[in-house]
mmCIF file of C-alpha atoms in Angstrom:
data_model
loop_
_atom_site.group_PDB
_atom_site.id
_atom_site.type_symbol
_atom_site.label_atom_id
_atom_site.label_comp_id
_atom_site.label_asym_id
_atom_site.label_seq_id
_atom_site.Cartn_x
_atom_site.Cartn_y
_atom_site.Cartn_z
ATOM 1 C CA MET E 236 -0.007 -0.195 0.406
ATOM 2 C CA ARG E 237 1.177 3.820 0.053
ATOM 3 C CA ALA E 238 1.206 6.357 2.776
ATOM 4 C CA ILE E 239 2.593 9.530 4.440
ATOM 5 C CA THR E 240 5.754 9.143 5.032
ATOM 6 C CA ILE E 241 8.270 11.638 7.536
ATOM 7 C CA PRO E 242 11.569 10.006 5.919
ATOM 8 C CA GLU E 243 12.994 13.895 7.876
ATOM 9 C CA PRO E 244 11.129 15.996 9.698
ATOM 10 C CA GLY E 245 11.074 18.598 8.244
ATOM 11 C CA GLY E 246 8.461 21.630 6.500
ATOM 12 C CA PRO E 247 5.307 20.165 4.863
ATOM 13 C CA ASP E 248 7.706 19.442 1.713
ATOM 14 C CA ALA E 249 8.470 16.777 4.382
ATOM 15 C CA LEU E 250 5.802 15.004 4.272
ATOM 16 C CA VAL E 251 6.600 11.745 0.829
ATOM 17 C CA TRP E 252 3.093 9.271 -0.488
ATOM 18 C CA ALA E 253 5.544 6.268 -0.710
ATOM 19 C CA GLU E 254 4.921 2.178 -0.580
ATOM 20 C CA VAL E 255 4.534 0.319 2.781
ATOM 21 C CA PRO E 256 4.525 -2.413 4.198
ATOM 22 C CA ASP E 257 1.086 -4.034 3.970
ATOM 23 C CA PRO E 258 -0.848 -3.526 7.397
ATOM 24 C CA GLN E 259 -2.128 -7.155 8.905
ATOM 25 C CA PRO E 260 -4.496 -7.384 11.616
ATOM 26 C CA SER E 261 -3.978 -9.154 14.324
ATOM 27 C CA GLU E 262 -6.050 -9.936 17.678
ATOM 28 C CA GLY E 263 -9.312 -7.724 18.616
ATOM 29 C CA GLU E 264 -8.321 -5.903 15.002
ATOM 30 C CA VAL E 265 -9.723 -4.259 12.243
ATOM 31 C CA LEU E 266 -8.431 -3.133 8.876
ATOM 32 C CA VAL E 267 -9.733 -0.711 7.362
ATOM 33 C CA GLU E 268 -9.893 0.427 3.352
ATOM 34 C CA VAL E 269 -9.226 4.185 4.121
ATOM 35 C CA ALA E 270 -11.148 7.001 2.465
ATOM 36 C CA ALA E 271 -10.278 9.814 4.513
ATOM 37 C CA THR E 272 -8.126 11.629 6.549
ATOM 38 C CA ALA E 273 -8.577 14.657 8.250
ATOM 39 C CA VAL E 274 -5.266 16.695 10.340
ATOM 40 C CA ASN E 275 -4.759 17.034 13.112
ATOM 41 C CA ARG E 276 -2.077 19.744 15.112
ATOM 42 C CA ALA E 277 -0.514 16.415 16.073
ATOM 43 C CA ASP E 278 0.554 15.954 12.749
ATOM 44 C CA LEU E 279 1.697 18.472 12.710
ATOM 45 C CA LEU E 280 4.374 18.085 15.028
ATOM 46 C CA GLN E 281 4.559 14.681 14.391
ATOM 47 C CA ARG E 282 5.416 16.094 10.460
ATOM 48 C CA GLN E 283 8.399 18.210 12.307
ATOM 49 C CA GLY E 284 9.268 15.765 14.671
ATOM 50 C CA PHE E 285 8.098 16.476 17.633
ATOM 51 C CA TYR E 286 5.686 14.563 18.575
ATOM 52 C CA ASP E 287 6.071 10.730 18.106
ATOM 53 C CA PRO E 288 3.812 8.010 17.783
ATOM 54 C CA PRO E 289 3.046 5.366 20.991
ATOM 55 C CA PRO E 290 5.017 2.472 20.832
ATOM 56 C CA GLY E 291 2.904 -0.009 18.236
ATOM 57 C CA ALA E 292 1.278 3.072 16.218
ATOM 58 C CA PRO E 293 1.777 3.067 12.835
ATOM 59 C CA PRO E 294 4.551 5.575 11.758
ATOM 60 C CA TYR E 295 2.833 7.232 9.777
ATOM 61 C CA PRO E 296 0.109 10.639 10.810
ATOM 62 C CA GLY E 297 -2.673 10.531 10.503
ATOM 63 C CA LEU E 298 -5.383 9.996 13.719
ATOM 64 C CA GLU E 299 -8.165 9.569 12.376
ATOM 65 C CA CYS E 300 -10.052 8.587 9.251
ATOM 66 C CA ALA E 301 -13.024 6.985 7.253
ATOM 67 C CA GLY E 302 -13.363 4.110 4.399
ATOM 68 C CA ARG E 303 -14.424 0.313 5.355
ATOM 69 C CA VAL E 304 -13.890 -2.883 7.464
ATOM 70 C CA LYS E 305 -11.231 -5.037 4.555
ATOM 71 C CA ALA E 306 -10.579 -7.478 6.833
ATOM 72 C CA LEU E 307 -11.602 -8.453 10.854
ATOM 73 C CA GLY E 308 -8.540 -9.846 13.330
ATOM 74 C CA PRO E 309 -9.553 -12.983 15.101
ATOM 75 C CA GLY E 310 -11.736 -12.349 17.901
ATOM 76 C CA VAL E 311 -13.801 -9.141 16.478
ATOM 77 C CA SER E 312 -17.322 -9.656 17.012
ATOM 78 C CA GLY E 313 -19.251 -6.989 16.066
ATOM 79 C CA TRP E 314 -18.041 -5.570 13.080
ATOM 80 C CA SER E 315 -17.604 -7.083 8.667
ATOM 81 C CA VAL E 316 -16.538 -6.643 5.379
ATOM 82 C CA GLY E 317 -17.325 -3.603 4.275
ATOM 83 C CA ASP E 318 -19.076 -1.809 6.883
ATOM 84 C CA GLU E 319 -18.509 1.813 6.870
ATOM 85 C CA VAL E 320 -16.437 3.373 9.472
ATOM 86 C CA CYS E 321 -14.528 5.975 11.604
ATOM 87 C CA ALA E 322 -11.781 5.166 13.008
ATOM 88 C CA LEU E 323 -10.137 7.088 16.805
ATOM 89 C CA LEU E 324 -6.950 6.013 15.557
ATOM 90 C CA ALA E 325 -3.173 6.564 17.292
ATOM 91 C CA GLY E 326 -1.841 7.295 14.027
ATOM 92 C CA GLY E 327 -0.863 5.966 10.466
ATOM 93 C CA GLY E 328 -4.317 7.327 8.761
ATOM 94 C CA CYS E 329 -2.669 9.055 6.156
ATOM 95 C CA ALA E 330 -2.800 5.975 4.271
ATOM 96 C CA GLU E 331 -4.551 3.861 1.898
ATOM 97 C CA GLN E 332 -5.410 0.741 5.281
ATOM 98 C CA VAL E 333 -5.288 1.503 8.590
ATOM 99 C CA VAL E 334 -5.459 -1.683 11.264
ATOM 100 C CA VAL E 335 -7.612 -0.313 13.944
ATOM 101 C CA PRO E 336 -8.689 -2.025 17.483
ATOM 102 C CA ALA E 337 -11.476 -2.657 16.781
ATOM 103 C CA GLY E 338 -12.830 -0.487 20.397
ATOM 104 C CA GLN E 339 -11.732 2.579 18.355
ATOM 105 C CA LEU E 340 -14.813 2.057 15.496
ATOM 106 C CA MET E 341 -17.645 3.820 15.030
ATOM 107 C CA PRO E 342 -19.979 3.682 12.283
ATOM 108 C CA VAL E 343 -20.145 6.607 10.113
ATOM 109 C CA PRO E 344 -23.268 8.648 11.138
ATOM 110 C CA LYS E 345 -26.213 8.166 8.871
ATOM 111 C CA GLY E 346 -26.544 11.516 5.908
ATOM 112 C CA LEU E 347 -23.267 11.585 6.386
ATOM 113 C CA ASP E 348 -19.945 11.458 3.012
ATOM 114 C CA MET E 349 -17.187 9.969 4.319
ATOM 115 C CA ALA E 350 -15.234 13.427 4.045
ATOM 116 C CA ALA E 351 -18.096 14.530 6.126
ATOM 117 C CA ALA E 352 -17.530 11.258 8.546
ATOM 118 C CA ALA E 353 -13.552 11.777 8.717
ATOM 119 C CA ALA E 354 -13.053 15.079 9.826
ATOM 120 C CA LEU E 355 -14.964 13.299 12.941
ATOM 121 C CA PRO E 356 -13.641 11.156 15.823
ATOM 122 C CA GLU E 357 -10.408 12.753 16.666
ATOM 123 C CA VAL E 358 -12.485 16.181 17.576
ATOM 124 C CA ALA E 359 -15.949 14.002 19.367
ATOM 125 C CA CYS E 360 -13.400 12.156 21.643
ATOM 126 C CA THR E 361 -11.325 14.724 22.534
ATOM 127 C CA VAL E 362 -14.562 17.365 23.252
ATOM 128 C CA TRP E 363 -17.165 14.591 25.162
ATOM 129 C CA SER E 364 -13.794 13.174 27.026
ATOM 130 C CA ASN E 365 -12.674 16.490 28.066
ATOM 131 C CA VAL E 366 -16.077 18.849 28.591
ATOM 132 C CA PHE E 367 -18.577 16.187 29.448
ATOM 133 C CA MET E 368 -17.013 13.449 30.824
ATOM 134 C CA ILE E 369 -14.432 14.991 32.870
ATOM 135 C CA ALA E 370 -15.222 18.374 34.224
ATOM 136 C CA HIS E 371 -19.140 18.015 33.139
ATOM 137 C CA LEU E 372 -20.798 20.721 31.641
ATOM 138 C CA ARG E 373 -24.135 20.828 32.724
ATOM 139 C CA PRO E 374 -26.886 22.597 31.192
ATOM 140 C CA GLY E 375 -26.972 26.398 31.726
ATOM 141 C CA GLU E 376 -23.721 26.602 32.804
ATOM 142 C CA THR E 377 -20.814 28.500 30.926
ATOM 143 C CA LEU E 378 -18.292 26.856 28.527
ATOM 144 C CA LEU E 379 -15.455 28.593 26.550
ATOM 145 C CA VAL E 380 -13.672 27.787 24.446
ATOM 146 C CA HIS E 381 -10.145 29.569 22.975
ATOM 147 C CA GLY E 382 -9.249 28.446 19.385
ATOM 148 C CA GLY E 383 -13.671 28.935 18.540
ATOM 149 C CA SER E 384 -13.049 28.525 14.660
ATOM 150 C CA SER E 385 -10.956 25.178 15.316
ATOM 151 C CA GLY E 386 -11.845 21.908 14.221
ATOM 152 C CA ILE E 387 -12.435 20.754 18.310
ATOM 153 C CA GLY E 388 -13.315 24.154 19.134
ATOM 154 C CA THR E 389 -15.965 24.169 16.662
ATOM 155 C CA MET E 390 -17.502 20.589 17.696
ATOM 156 C CA ALA E 391 -16.997 22.370 21.048
ATOM 157 C CA ILE E 392 -19.674 25.095 20.460
ATOM 158 C CA GLN E 393 -22.550 22.701 18.690
ATOM 159 C CA LEU E 394 -22.303 19.995 21.851
ATOM 160 C CA ALA E 395 -21.769 22.636 24.295
ATOM 161 C CA LYS E 396 -24.645 24.704 23.036
ATOM 162 C CA ALA E 397 -26.304 20.946 22.289
ATOM 163 C CA VAL E 398 -27.544 20.390 26.314
ATOM 164 C CA GLY E 399 -28.013 23.795 26.564
ATOM 165 C CA ALA E 400 -25.119 25.827 28.103
ATOM 166 C CA ARG E 401 -23.638 29.078 27.030
ATOM 167 C CA VAL E 402 -21.330 29.264 25.041
ATOM 168 C CA ALA E 403 -18.182 32.022 25.035
ATOM 169 C CA VAL E 404 -15.404 32.052 22.262
ATOM 170 C CA THR E 405 -12.039 32.818 21.400
ATOM 171 C CA ALA E 406 -10.340 33.479 18.385
ATOM 172 C CA GLY E 407 -8.481 36.554 15.820
ATOM 173 C CA SER E 408 -10.811 37.331 13.536
ATOM 174 C CA ALA E 409 -14.021 39.039 12.210
ATOM 175 C CA ASP E 410 -14.952 36.410 10.388
ATOM 176 C CA LYS E 411 -13.926 33.191 12.415
ATOM 177 C CA LEU E 412 -16.140 34.576 15.798
ATOM 178 C CA ALA E 413 -19.053 34.987 12.691
ATOM 179 C CA ARG E 414 -18.762 31.881 12.229
ATOM 180 C CA CYS E 415 -18.638 30.689 15.725
ATOM 181 C CA ALA E 416 -21.792 32.744 16.758
ATOM 182 C CA GLU E 417 -23.017 31.191 13.291
ATOM 183 C CA LEU E 418 -22.955 27.313 14.898
ATOM 184 C CA GLY E 419 -24.594 29.363 18.301
ATOM 185 C CA ALA E 420 -21.997 30.671 20.673
ATOM 186 C CA ASP E 421 -23.351 33.482 22.661
ATOM 187 C CA ILE E 422 -20.281 35.386 23.613
ATOM 188 C CA LEU E 423 -17.030 36.377 21.033
ATOM 189 C CA VAL E 424 -13.900 36.932 21.662
ATOM 190 C CA ASN E 425 -11.100 38.871 19.170
ATOM 191 C CA TYR E 426 -7.990 37.754 21.036
ATOM 192 C CA ARG E 427 -5.808 40.101 19.167
ATOM 193 C CA ASP E 428 -7.178 43.334 20.700
ATOM 194 C CA GLN E 429 -9.858 42.068 23.781
ATOM 195 C CA ASP E 430 -9.265 40.544 27.055
ATOM 196 C CA PHE E 431 -11.262 37.834 27.253
ATOM 197 C CA VAL E 432 -11.069 37.901 31.144
ATOM 198 C CA GLN E 433 -12.565 41.004 31.673
ATOM 199 C CA GLU E 434 -15.143 40.543 28.355
ATOM 200 C CA LEU E 435 -16.044 37.392 29.999
ATOM 201 C CA ARG E 436 -16.707 38.443 33.261
ATOM 202 C CA ARG E 437 -18.842 41.665 31.457
ATOM 203 C CA ALA E 438 -20.746 39.410 29.426
ATOM 204 C CA THR E 439 -22.161 36.794 32.513
ATOM 205 C CA ASP E 440 -22.411 39.295 35.617
ATOM 206 C CA GLY E 441 -18.913 39.249 37.664
ATOM 207 C CA LYS E 442 -19.526 34.944 36.640
ATOM 208 C CA GLY E 443 -16.928 33.622 34.575
ATOM 209 C CA ALA E 444 -17.314 29.952 33.049
ATOM 210 C CA ASP E 445 -17.991 27.242 34.391
ATOM 211 C CA VAL E 446 -15.481 25.091 32.790
ATOM 212 C CA ILE E 447 -12.685 26.287 30.037
ATOM 213 C CA LEU E 448 -11.158 24.637 26.800
ATOM 214 C CA ASP E 449 -7.986 25.271 27.070
ATOM 215 C CA ILE E 450 -5.613 24.618 23.861
ATOM 216 C CA MET E 451 -3.196 27.146 24.925
ATOM 217 C CA GLY E 452 -1.395 26.157 27.900
ATOM 218 C CA ALA E 453 1.121 27.713 29.950
ATOM 219 C CA LYS E 454 0.567 31.572 28.588
ATOM 220 C CA TYR E 455 -3.474 31.141 29.295
ATOM 221 C CA LEU E 456 -2.968 29.849 32.516
ATOM 222 C CA GLY E 457 -3.433 32.099 34.785
ATOM 223 C CA PRO E 458 -5.824 34.649 32.712
ATOM 224 C CA ASN E 459 -7.791 30.967 32.575
ATOM 225 C CA VAL E 460 -7.338 30.655 36.427
ATOM 226 C CA LYS E 461 -9.182 34.432 36.849
ATOM 227 C CA ALA E 462 -12.231 33.821 33.802
ATOM 228 C CA LEU E 463 -13.075 30.770 35.817
ATOM 229 C CA ALA E 464 -16.157 30.820 38.059
ATOM 230 C CA THR E 465 -16.830 28.792 41.741
ATOM 231 C CA ASN E 466 -16.754 25.808 41.265
ATOM 232 C CA GLY E 467 -15.118 26.223 38.067
ATOM 233 C CA ARG E 468 -13.446 23.367 35.759
ATOM 234 C CA LEU E 469 -10.225 24.064 33.213
ATOM 235 C CA ALA E 470 -9.994 21.585 31.348
ATOM 236 C CA ILE E 471 -6.041 22.080 29.320
ATOM 237 C CA ILE E 472 -5.977 20.441 25.573
ATOM 238 C CA GLY E 473 -3.206 22.240 24.382
ATOM 239 C CA LEU E 474 0.288 23.421 24.253
ATOM 240 C CA GLN E 475 0.638 26.040 21.798
ATOM 241 C CA GLY E 476 0.718 28.372 24.154
ATOM 242 C CA GLY E 477 3.966 26.576 25.635
ATOM 243 C CA ALA E 478 4.641 23.811 28.764
ATOM 244 C CA LYS E 479 5.774 25.027 31.825
ATOM 245 C CA GLY E 480 3.903 28.612 33.629
ATOM 246 C CA GLU E 481 3.192 29.588 37.424
ATOM 247 C CA LEU E 482 -0.511 28.348 38.743
ATOM 248 C CA HIS E 483 -2.341 30.292 41.661
ATOM 249 C CA LEU E 484 -3.157 28.457 44.182
ATOM 250 C CA GLY E 485 -4.266 30.322 46.067
ATOM 251 C CA ALA E 486 -6.406 31.885 43.623
ATOM 252 C CA LEU E 487 -7.652 28.592 42.727
ATOM 253 C CA LEU E 488 -8.042 26.436 46.078
ATOM 254 C CA THR E 489 -10.725 30.308 46.665
ATOM 255 C CA LYS E 490 -12.339 29.410 43.641
ATOM 256 C CA ARG E 491 -12.603 24.950 44.503
ATOM 257 C CA ALA E 492 -11.781 25.781 40.618
ATOM 258 C CA ALA E 493 -10.282 22.189 39.409
ATOM 259 C CA VAL E 494 -6.823 22.309 36.118
ATOM 260 C CA THR E 495 -6.922 19.308 34.412
ATOM 261 C CA ALA E 496 -4.113 18.529 32.098
ATOM 262 C CA THR E 497 -5.342 15.262 29.164
ATOM 263 C CA SER E 498 -3.870 14.017 25.540
ATOM 264 C CA LEU E 499 -5.678 11.520 23.912
ATOM 265 C CA ARG E 500 -3.468 9.067 21.549
ATOM 266 C CA GLY E 501 -1.449 7.652 24.351
ATOM 267 C CA ARG E 502 -4.333 7.380 26.224
ATOM 268 C CA PRO E 503 -4.689 2.442 26.537
ATOM 269 C CA LEU E 504 -6.546 1.193 25.024
ATOM 270 C CA ALA E 505 -9.820 0.334 27.248
ATOM 271 C CA GLU E 506 -10.001 3.974 27.742
ATOM 272 C CA LYS E 507 -10.107 4.907 24.142
ATOM 273 C CA ALA E 508 -12.861 2.014 23.671
ATOM 274 C CA SER E 509 -14.783 3.792 26.685
ATOM 275 C CA ILE E 510 -14.546 7.350 25.368
ATOM 276 C CA VAL E 511 -15.467 5.854 22.180
ATOM 277 C CA ALA E 512 -17.766 3.597 23.218
ATOM 278 C CA ALA E 513 -19.575 7.475 25.336
ATOM 279 C CA VAL E 514 -19.097 9.387 21.900
ATOM 280 C CA ARG E 515 -21.681 6.503 19.747
ATOM 281 C CA GLU E 516 -23.899 6.685 22.652
ATOM 282 C CA HIS E 517 -24.256 10.857 22.937
ATOM 283 C CA VAL E 518 -23.195 12.970 20.229
ATOM 284 C CA TRP E 519 -24.214 10.485 17.278
ATOM 285 C CA PRO E 520 -28.168 10.992 17.647
ATOM 286 C CA LEU E 521 -27.215 14.397 17.676
ATOM 287 C CA ILE E 522 -25.540 13.254 14.160
ATOM 288 C CA GLU E 523 -27.631 12.046 12.947
ATOM 289 C CA ASN E 524 -30.525 14.118 14.570
ATOM 290 C CA GLY E 525 -29.346 16.768 12.210
ATOM 291 C CA ARG E 526 -28.122 19.458 15.482
ATOM 292 C CA VAL E 527 -24.490 18.915 15.232
ATOM 293 C CA LYS E 528 -22.599 17.902 12.364
ATOM 294 C CA PRO E 529 -18.708 18.152 11.490
ATOM 295 C CA ILE E 530 -17.955 21.814 9.595
ATOM 296 C CA VAL E 531 -15.096 21.542 7.135
ATOM 297 C CA ASP E 532 -13.070 23.939 5.733
ATOM 298 C CA ARG E 533 -11.523 22.045 2.695
ATOM 299 C CA THR E 534 -10.695 18.430 0.696
ATOM 300 C CA LEU E 535 -8.359 17.636 -0.801
ATOM 301 C CA PRO E 536 -6.064 14.994 -2.147
ATOM 302 C CA ILE E 537 -3.951 13.021 -0.146
ATOM 303 C CA THR E 538 -0.661 13.635 -2.791
ATOM 304 C CA GLU E 539 -1.897 17.351 -0.907
ATOM 305 C CA ALA E 540 -0.823 16.240 2.298
ATOM 306 C CA ALA E 541 1.942 19.259 1.868
ATOM 307 C CA GLU E 542 -0.756 22.007 0.773
ATOM 308 C CA ALA E 543 -3.616 20.672 3.741
ATOM 309 C CA HIS E 544 -0.501 20.955 6.799
ATOM 310 C CA ARG E 545 0.394 24.314 5.415
ATOM 311 C CA VAL E 546 -3.582 25.523 6.199
ATOM 312 C CA VAL E 547 -3.544 24.124 9.188
ATOM 313 C CA ASP E 548 0.508 25.626 10.658
ATOM 314 C CA ALA E 549 -1.414 28.705 8.844
ATOM 315 C CA SER E 550 -4.698 29.362 10.923
ATOM 316 C CA SER E 551 -6.593 29.149 8.073
ATOM 317 C CA HIS E 552 -9.387 27.468 8.038
ATOM 318 C CA VAL E 553 -12.636 26.581 9.758
ATOM 319 C CA GLY E 554 -12.862 23.256 11.398
ATOM 320 C CA LYS E 555 -11.977 20.654 9.994
ATOM 321 C CA VAL E 556 -8.932 19.579 6.246
ATOM 322 C CA VAL E 557 -9.623 16.218 5.377
ATOM 323 C CA LEU E 558 -7.733 14.005 2.910
ATOM 324 C CA THR E 559 -9.378 12.034 -0.376
ATOM 325 C CA VAL E 560 -7.589 9.026 -0.650
#
């Protein structure tokens, strides 16, 4: 088969579409013929040599895919050859075939094509596990999403609104904020010329956010704690603003607040399977009835993976950039 390989770390042109060995499913695994995959920031870090796949994962980028079941490994039940599926991956989605643990498979939601389905697994699992399974966002609460126009952000807005929460977002342009508003965001903050702590306090009568979904890390750690409401929960899922910051424990204690930091890629298989099952139960019905939808900015052939990486690198997109195989 062919896959996107990275012979040497570097810029987008380091990605090479090349012949590689065919994968074979082992116990509890399914072989998927890939129709589409999506580009995530983790793929950019892997391309640059900063984020190696977990042990045992394919060496090729791609944390999600959609396609058809081609073969079943020993001990797999509940799936059949030819089933249309999408999958959460530890790597390997940028290829013609990929092996997936059966617990990380989901059916393609009714009404979606492969390109749209490929944009779902990573964002749906990330948002549901952090905002709902860990931070327990409830109806009537306020969620602040940093990077509201990203793939994660556009999914978080829609899921939070679907459960009856109020949503605040930060983004870097009026156009991106307008797209967030179209998806249901209530409070819009341009981080380039507005202070999100002040804007959030103004919009919530001084209360702040009950839950914050953060991709920035160190740069926003202090302001995020200030922006939290009493009993607030800060969920850190990215380090675009650095990995080391100062945490004011006094402020955290006063607010009886909590800070969590998680990643999805390296979690044990059982944890991933639990998250996937929860997403299938809670998120898939919302997608199939049209209340939540994947936001795909553009679709490119996988041979143009370098261009897709340039788009994501520049943050010139809204939602996801998808590659078709």
